[in-house]
Amino acid sequence: MRLKVLLFLCLLPAMLFAQETTLIKGKVVAADGSPLPGASVYVEKGTIGEKMSIEGVVANYSLGTTTDINGVFSFSVPKGVERLTCSFIGYEAQQVNIKNKSFVTVTLQEAESTLGEVVVTGYQKIEKRKLTSAVSNVKAASILQAGVSSVDMMLSGQVAGVQTTAVSGAPGAPAKIRIRGTASLNGTQDPLWVLDGMPLEGTDLPDMSDTNVDELFSSSIAGINPSDIEDITILKDAAATAIYGARAANGVILITTKKGKEGKPLVLFSSKLSFVTRPNMDKLNLMNASEKIDMELMMAKYDDLDSYNYVTKKGAIGRLFEANNLWDTYRGGGVQALPQEVQSEISRLRSVNTNWGDELYRTAVNQDYSVNINGGTERSTYYFSAGYYDELGATVGASLNRLNFTLKGDYKLWDNFKLGVALYSSERKQKSYLTGTGSVTNPSRYSRNANPYLSIYDEGGNYVYDPDVPLYNGNTINYNIIEERNNTSNVLKTQSLNAVFDVDWKILPKLTLRSQLGLQRDHKDTEQYGGKNSYFARRERAMSEVGNSFFIPEGGVIKEWKNSFSQWNLKTVLEYNLSLADKHEFDFMIGNELRRTKEEGVFSAGYGFNKETLTTETIIFPDASYASTFPLFRKTYIENAFASFFATLGYTFNKKYTFFGSARIDGSDLFGVDPKYRYLPLWAASAAWRVKEESFLKEASWLNDLKLRISYGLQGNIDKGTSRYIIGERKTATLLPGQTEATIVPTNLPNDRLRWEKTATWNTGFDIAMLDNRIYFSADFYHRKSTDLIGVRTVPLENGMSTVTTNFAALTNKGFELNLVTRNIQTPSFKWNTTINVSKNLNKVDEIHVPNNQVTPSLKGYSVNALFAFKTAGLDEQGYPLFQKGDQKVTATEFFGLEDPSGWGMYQSTLTNEQIRGLYTHVGNTDPKLSGGLINNFELGRFTLNVSCAFNLGQWVKTEPFYDLIEMDRGVNRSKKMSQVWTPDNTSGTYPRMIGAYTEGGSRMGDYMAFNTGYVLANNVFRDLDIWYKEVSYLRVNSIRLAYDIPKSALAKLGIASAKVNIESRNPFVIATNYSGYFDPETVGNIYAQPMPKSITFGLNVSF
Amino acid sequence: MKITNLYILSLLAVVFTSCDSYLDIKPVGKVIPTSLDDYRDVMTYAYSTVSSDRSLSTVRGDELQLIYDDWGDYIPYYNIFIWNDVNTDQNTNSFSWQHYYKAILNANQVILSAEGATDGTQAGIDQLRGEAFLMRAYMHFGLVSLFADTYNSANLNKKAIPLATTIDVWKNYERNTVGEVYEQIFSDLESGIKLLNVDEQSKGLNYRFSKVSAYGFAARVYAYVGNWEKAHEYAKKAYDINHTLVDMNSSTALLPVNYASTENVLAMEQTFVSLLKSRFTISDNLLNAFDKENDLRFGKYFERSGSNYKCSLGYKIDNKVSMRTSEFYLLLAASEAQVSGGNLETAKTYLKELLSKRLKAAFYATEAASIDGMGKDAFLQRVQEERFRELACQGFRWYDLKFFGQPSITKTFNGESFVLQKNDARYILPFPVEAVEANPNLLN
């Protein structure tokens, strides 16, 4: 046999020469037209055998070549061979017909959904066939969206189990990402981001609910230009994340950036121009001037709604009546009875109708340019890119621009030694409006609240100040939003520089040492400025009133926060691969990681600031206590160190069964913590079975692949603030006059029984590919149980502190993720692919501590994100809300057990806190019941059309009531729904009536007291009524993109290799239930959030 | 290959550097106390957290009259003023609970750990631990005197307040008996007194305990529990260290409650806070106790406000006062008259000595003569009256009422009359709501 082969090989060239051959030339390119060097082009073995009529032997040999650096090949094939096969790693193999051709161009499609290739985990590369854990991968090219500045937002609807929600439509606003639900009650819930192997710091989102939305925040991933990204890998189960240690408990998102490819320099240029439309204010359903005047007149009728509070006197009508003492006149005779000049003033107000939306929102043009050059030789490759992004928000004054430079080089210094260097730098500038404490001047909120009868300028062109902005100490502070926009600024500048150095040394053929040093440096600078003529500055000054004088000088206010963050991360791994007898494959890795982070912050403030001279004035504080209300300087410094050791072992038997295990020990600088808790052990084990490789399926031609996976892993965490010692903070105190003395304030109670916080995750899933890979389906089921969660719980005050950090809660997340990719139509001229992903996560709190003074229900047995409400049962004949108690309908007084023992209106509740907790009914959860994405791609000739959508179904939200039951502020505009509020003149109204203490002659004072938050009940009863809870479901079309690939013939003269034009519509529409009164279903309930931008983009991609 | 070798070598060097030292980072501003200076700072924090409950207790006594107003500014004090402890308005001021235990926690830390403090002399360590024992005694005494029965044989086994003498978050805190609490207080007093070695703190640091204030406090506690022997012994020791009095005949004399006054030996608490000044006038009961013309204290202690008088003591940081030398005179006068082997004439001397600095000379002469003519009971009665005047509005009255007889008190507010009966159960305050919520054991 051996002899025969030898003989054959020797004779082969002769035999081929003996045959008649023809020369075939061609070029292999990727879908984007770039050449693919090193692709295999060959004649399949069967074909040659047939032609050569040598039986048995030839089956082991095939004829072929590989492409050069330009993707070009040429070789001779025996005459009569009609088909060639082209293949390249990462792409799908393709057959081409060469009959009667001497030149062919082969376009290979990227293999997205097949189970070959490798997966980058950040620590090692694992062949996909050996993968045992839940990992998703998306190509950046397929998720790129025009007008989206950072990659986080692009993940929306793309990956099963990854829920991406916009917190606001502001330019550069980060997206909230949750991978498989919430695993922690107090800690961060954000995933870990890894850039080319370096874990990034500064990606945890601050609380962005309500008014915090006004704070400018820049995540460190926002500095990465999306067009530099090659692909994104998401690690979801413990088997995949355990290697990342404690930080990875919420999942890991790995970003791999583009690299230079061998070949002559290739230049890619892309430009995008977007037009952002103005949001539609009609969605807010606000009253016009006349309707608002009618509402105020209606309220003025009822003297029971008068209160000592200033609210009665607010609003144009209240002011008119108060100034002219007309309350009784009006109540006696209506509008007719009012003096003529007051009547005409009322009619004038009705005609003003300022459109605040037009003043606060705009249409805008955005630009996005990027260029990259790459190329190289066998020894070295390079990649250089530059990008400029400029976005103007639909809200006046909100913008973002970013400048990026990326430089990467890979060098093969010796045959077994490679070096990689990468530098990523970016500079960002985010601008926003400036709002002070309480955000009364937030434009989203103000556009709802500003009265339509209020003018912006008077006849003389002077600013008209809004007399209805909330008062401070009973004084109005001059506020005009246009003046405010012109005299204030709020800017965040971020500079970041990341560097990654990689070393890859193949010590022995099977033994590799890899090491990576990552450096991250971010510098953030926020400057808030309010000029002399701004509400912001006026308010600061008003707050400094002592007696009748102000210690804050008149003039501008400037506040600046400078934060710098740096980290270095050094990891080294040793990898050993071994395969025995072609049946046993071992992959062994051991490594360590050292990390150190430093964060430094400086805050400074200046008052009486003059923008021209850049000078401030000195403040003389009346006494030390005021100095803390107006801090002028603050410095913070935090340093942390981490050291970790890890190892993994993979074993594959017969290419069918793979077992994988990993272990990691995380050590960190836990100050004052028992040394035995300093190093945290984590581990995971998993297995996969490639069923397709079994003999009974091997021959099944309909099935391309089938794999089953199972994994289990244990992750952990320990609280840094807990110690067996009392840790103190250094502070100062003044005990007697003239002496400031050092003190040590204890910050924790020592806890010697603190245990690790543990999360155990089971994951099981399968991947199946069928019908020539035309259907690919994968499913994952998981169960994640977190126990001994660390949190703060109350302790007896006899301890000297009221709380202790301890293990006190447990929760479970379970769910499934489905991913289906189908090639519906696959003809040369028309292609249609669909990707659908669906996921569901159920979250349940198994154990939690309820302090005795808590008045909201325990979450035990419910989701962390459960919502509870007081169940109402319509209105009684006096318009008061009724509550459902068992099968009875009762009043608020009865429901909350209110009594007035003294008879003086000093109401008490007879219920205990525990009973009050029991009055709530579970409504639903803020987690969607089902979420996912739907992506369709169409290709017709040179046209491609992509439509991508994301959906969230059955998600509950608590909305902001559109009015107040007691002491409603008449000075702000309201929803048109006010017409549905019950009044004695509108008894068909369905919303509860507005009430005062003496409504119905004081006979219903108990009900009034129930709604008077903080008086008898700590609960905000009105806001907790079930009528404000809505179930929102929506499907948002994120993007529709149509692209046209310009024929090469038209470009050749210009020296352009390829060019593509495209038009994209971002956020064109959303199909949703229950979001009336809000701009978007994502931000229902938050009146501060800016609307999601809608835009049309024209783009051009050119390569040279 | 040289470069790679070098790289590997440097790498290994990093890896094998001791990880523990690599991980030893001391966070800025955070500290686990080790040195004597650190423990002093812990103790300073304890001093800074002491509550002003003695000020609030004044509202419950008979020295003040609550002002009625339409705005409801009286509401936070109303229920305390009329001794109503059930179904009180939410805005009612509450007596502290946590502040006492917070000070105790820090004192415990010093008591339990400061023995091993670095960088300190033994004398320095002893003085600090002595202060911590005194602090613990002072706090437990503050709690037990407000929230529990007084010390006498009938009450010894009654439930009082939980003692906190260890730092243990898992401890099940339950109420100790009156007897147990006082035993702990006596023992802490003795332990502290043994350790203290500073006779008297300099002005500005006199918020700290010293021998003089420790003796004084011990004398006060023993007087309240009726142990006149001990009260006498300690009052005398305190007196021997400092018995200077401010002569009120001098118009330039500092207010005796001022921390810098020679009389002020413990300036730890705010015993009359500024809000009391604006919400209350001086009660007729207290006004009538003074000879407005001849008692110099009247003009120093009170100021006119319309047709009424308001208190001039306290209300600012300068006037923190927990103990004055004049209290030693009063304690000595009472105890000298009561201890076996005591001399009534000596007792009278102490009282007269005090009064000579408080009354106009002519008036003093007549008063001294009347004292000279008193029998023991009349004299003791006079000492009580003098306590009422001398220690007015300095956080003593409620405790004096409670420990010395629990008399009946009548008050009026907005035309309504309120009565606290003799030995009324309301001489014991209920535990604050937040304390019970955090530890339901307090209900047992």
PDB file of N, CA and C in Angstrom, chain B residues 2-35:
ATOM      1  N   LYS B   2      17.622  37.367  23.186  1.00  0.00           N
ATOM      2  CA  LYS B   2      18.014  37.996  24.450  1.00  0.00           C
ATOM      3  C   LYS B   2      16.858  38.778  25.069  1.00  0.00           C
ATOM      4  N   ILE B   3      16.164  39.497  24.182  1.00  0.00           N
ATOM      5  CA  ILE B   3      15.072  40.342  24.674  1.00  0.00           C
ATOM      6  C   ILE B   3      13.994  39.496  25.326  1.00  0.00           C
ATOM      7  N   THR B   4      13.678  38.390  24.679  1.00  0.00           N
ATOM      8  CA  THR B   4      12.613  37.549  25.243  1.00  0.00           C
ATOM      9  C   THR B   4      13.039  36.983  26.584  1.00  0.00           C
ATOM     10  N   ASN B   5      14.285  36.589  26.676  1.00  0.00           N
ATOM     11  CA  ASN B   5      14.743  36.052  27.956  1.00  0.00           C
ATOM     12  C   ASN B   5      14.606  37.088  29.056  1.00  0.00           C
ATOM     13  N   LEU B   6      14.996  38.278  28.707  1.00  0.00           N
ATOM     14  CA  LEU B   6      14.936  39.372  29.665  1.00  0.00           C
ATOM     15  C   LEU B   6      13.493  39.601  30.088  1.00  0.00           C
ATOM     16  N   TYR B   7      12.629  39.535  29.106  1.00  0.00           N
ATOM     17  CA  TYR B   7      11.203  39.766  29.352  1.00  0.00           C
ATOM     18  C   TYR B   7      10.647  38.724  30.315  1.00  0.00           C
ATOM     19  N   ILE B   8      11.010  37.465  30.006  1.00  0.00           N
ATOM     20  CA  ILE B   8      10.518  36.379  30.861  1.00  0.00           C
ATOM     21  C   ILE B   8      11.020  36.537  32.286  1.00  0.00           C
ATOM     22  N   LEU B   9      12.273  36.897  32.388  1.00  0.00           N
ATOM     23  CA  LEU B   9      12.869  37.057  33.710  1.00  0.00           C
ATOM     24  C   LEU B   9      12.140  38.131  34.507  1.00  0.00           C
ATOM     25  N   SER B  10      11.913  39.254  33.858  1.00  0.00           N
ATOM     26  CA  SER B  10      11.262  40.349  34.574  1.00  0.00           C
ATOM     27  C   SER B  10       9.834  39.959  34.942  1.00  0.00           C
ATOM     28  N   LEU B  11       9.237  39.191  34.063  1.00  0.00           N
ATOM     29  CA  LEU B  11       7.871  38.734  34.312  1.00  0.00           C
ATOM     30  C   LEU B  11       7.814  37.854  35.564  1.00  0.00           C
ATOM     31  N   LEU B  12       8.751  36.903  35.604  1.00  0.00           N
ATOM     32  CA  LEU B  12       8.776  35.991  36.737  1.00  0.00           C
ATOM     33  C   LEU B  12       9.024  36.764  38.024  1.00  0.00           C
ATOM     34  N   ALA B  13       9.842  37.775  37.922  1.00  0.00           N
ATOM     35  CA  ALA B  13      10.141  38.583  39.097  1.00  0.00           C
ATOM     36  C   ALA B  13       8.860  39.196  39.648  1.00  0.00           C
ATOM     37  N   VAL B  14       8.021  39.682  38.752  1.00  0.00           N
ATOM     38  CA  VAL B  14       6.772  40.299  39.185  1.00  0.00           C
ATOM     39  C   VAL B  14       5.862  39.251  39.816  1.00  0.00           C
ATOM     40  N   VAL B  15       5.761  38.107  39.142  1.00  0.00           N
ATOM     41  CA  VAL B  15       4.843  37.073  39.602  1.00  0.00           C
ATOM     42  C   VAL B  15       5.194  36.596  40.996  1.00  0.00           C
ATOM     43  N   PHE B  16       6.483  36.441  41.228  1.00  0.00           N
ATOM     44  CA  PHE B  16       6.859  35.852  42.503  1.00  0.00           C
ATOM     45  C   PHE B  16       7.095  36.858  43.620  1.00  0.00           C
ATOM     46  N   THR B  17       6.935  38.132  43.309  1.00  0.00           N
ATOM     47  CA  THR B  17       6.963  39.106  44.385  1.00  0.00           C
ATOM     48  C   THR B  17       5.782  38.771  45.273  1.00  0.00           C
ATOM     49  N   SER B  18       5.986  38.885  46.547  1.00  0.00           N
ATOM     50  CA  SER B  18       4.922  38.474  47.451  1.00  0.00           C
ATOM     51  C   SER B  18       3.627  39.187  47.128  1.00  0.00           C
ATOM     52  N   CYS B  19       2.587  38.373  46.893  1.00  0.00           N
ATOM     53  CA  CYS B  19       1.306  38.940  46.529  1.00  0.00           C
ATOM     54  C   CYS B  19       0.686  39.717  47.658  1.00  0.00           C
ATOM     55  N   ASP B  20       0.927  39.236  48.893  1.00  0.00           N
ATOM     56  CA  ASP B  20       0.282  39.905  50.008  1.00  0.00           C
ATOM     57  C   ASP B  20       0.737  41.347  50.142  1.00  0.00           C
ATOM     58  N   SER B  21       2.031  41.567  49.936  1.00  0.00           N
ATOM     59  CA  SER B  21       2.491  42.946  50.074  1.00  0.00           C
ATOM     60  C   SER B  21       2.011  43.774  48.884  1.00  0.00           C
ATOM     61  N   TYR B  22       1.879  43.105  47.733  1.00  0.00           N
ATOM     62  CA  TYR B  22       1.353  43.808  46.553  1.00  0.00           C
ATOM     63  C   TYR B  22      -0.074  44.279  46.818  1.00  0.00           C
ATOM     64  N   LEU B  23      -0.810  43.475  47.560  1.00  0.00           N
ATOM     65  CA  LEU B  23      -2.223  43.786  47.799  1.00  0.00           C
ATOM     66  C   LEU B  23      -2.429  44.709  48.995  1.00  0.00           C
ATOM     67  N   ASP B  24      -1.345  45.004  49.714  1.00  0.00           N
ATOM     68  CA  ASP B  24      -1.509  45.864  50.887  1.00  0.00           C
ATOM     69  C   ASP B  24      -1.599  47.321  50.492  1.00  0.00           C
ATOM     70  N   ILE B  25      -2.804  47.780  50.301  1.00  0.00           N
ATOM     71  CA  ILE B  25      -2.991  49.186  49.992  1.00  0.00           C
ATOM     72  C   ILE B  25      -3.815  49.775  51.103  1.00  0.00           C
ATOM     73  N   LYS B  26      -3.351  50.850  51.653  1.00  0.00           N
ATOM     74  CA  LYS B  26      -4.127  51.488  52.713  1.00  0.00           C
ATOM     75  C   LYS B  26      -4.981  52.573  52.091  1.00  0.00           C
ATOM     76  N   PRO B  27      -6.292  52.411  52.134  1.00  0.00           N
ATOM     77  CA  PRO B  27      -7.124  53.440  51.511  1.00  0.00           C
ATOM     78  C   PRO B  27      -6.954  54.779  52.217  1.00  0.00           C
ATOM     79  N   VAL B  28      -6.899  55.827  51.404  1.00  0.00           N
ATOM     80  CA  VAL B  28      -6.709  57.159  51.970  1.00  0.00           C
ATOM     81  C   VAL B  28      -7.890  57.508  52.873  1.00  0.00           C
ATOM     82  N   GLY B  29      -7.586  57.970  54.064  1.00  0.00           N
ATOM     83  CA  GLY B  29      -8.643  58.426  54.965  1.00  0.00           C
ATOM     84  C   GLY B  29      -9.257  57.318  55.801  1.00  0.00           C
ATOM     85  N   LYS B  30      -8.971  56.051  55.441  1.00  0.00           N
ATOM     86  CA  LYS B  30      -9.533  54.948  56.229  1.00  0.00           C
ATOM     87  C   LYS B  30      -8.474  54.409  57.172  1.00  0.00           C
ATOM     88  N   VAL B  31      -8.928  53.957  58.298  1.00  0.00           N
ATOM     89  CA  VAL B  31      -7.933  53.561  59.286  1.00  0.00           C
ATOM     90  C   VAL B  31      -8.507  52.497  60.222  1.00  0.00           C
ATOM     91  N   ILE B  32      -7.646  51.584  60.609  1.00  0.00           N
ATOM     92  CA  ILE B  32      -7.962  50.701  61.724  1.00  0.00           C
ATOM     93  C   ILE B  32      -7.091  51.212  62.869  1.00  0.00           C
ATOM     94  N   PRO B  33      -7.691  51.731  63.922  1.00  0.00           N
ATOM     95  CA  PRO B  33      -6.890  52.401  64.947  1.00  0.00           C
ATOM     96  C   PRO B  33      -5.838  51.472  65.542  1.00  0.00           C
ATOM     97  N   THR B  34      -4.642  51.994  65.667  1.00  0.00           N
ATOM     98  CA  THR B  34      -3.580  51.220  66.307  1.00  0.00           C
ATOM     99  C   THR B  34      -2.820  52.060  67.326  1.00  0.00           C
ATOM    100  N   SER B  35      -2.556  53.309  66.984  1.00  0.00           N
ATOM    101  CA  SER B  35      -1.730  54.109  67.893  1.00  0.00           C
ATOM    102  C   SER B  35      -2.611  54.791  68.931  1.00  0.00           C
TER     103      SER B  35
END
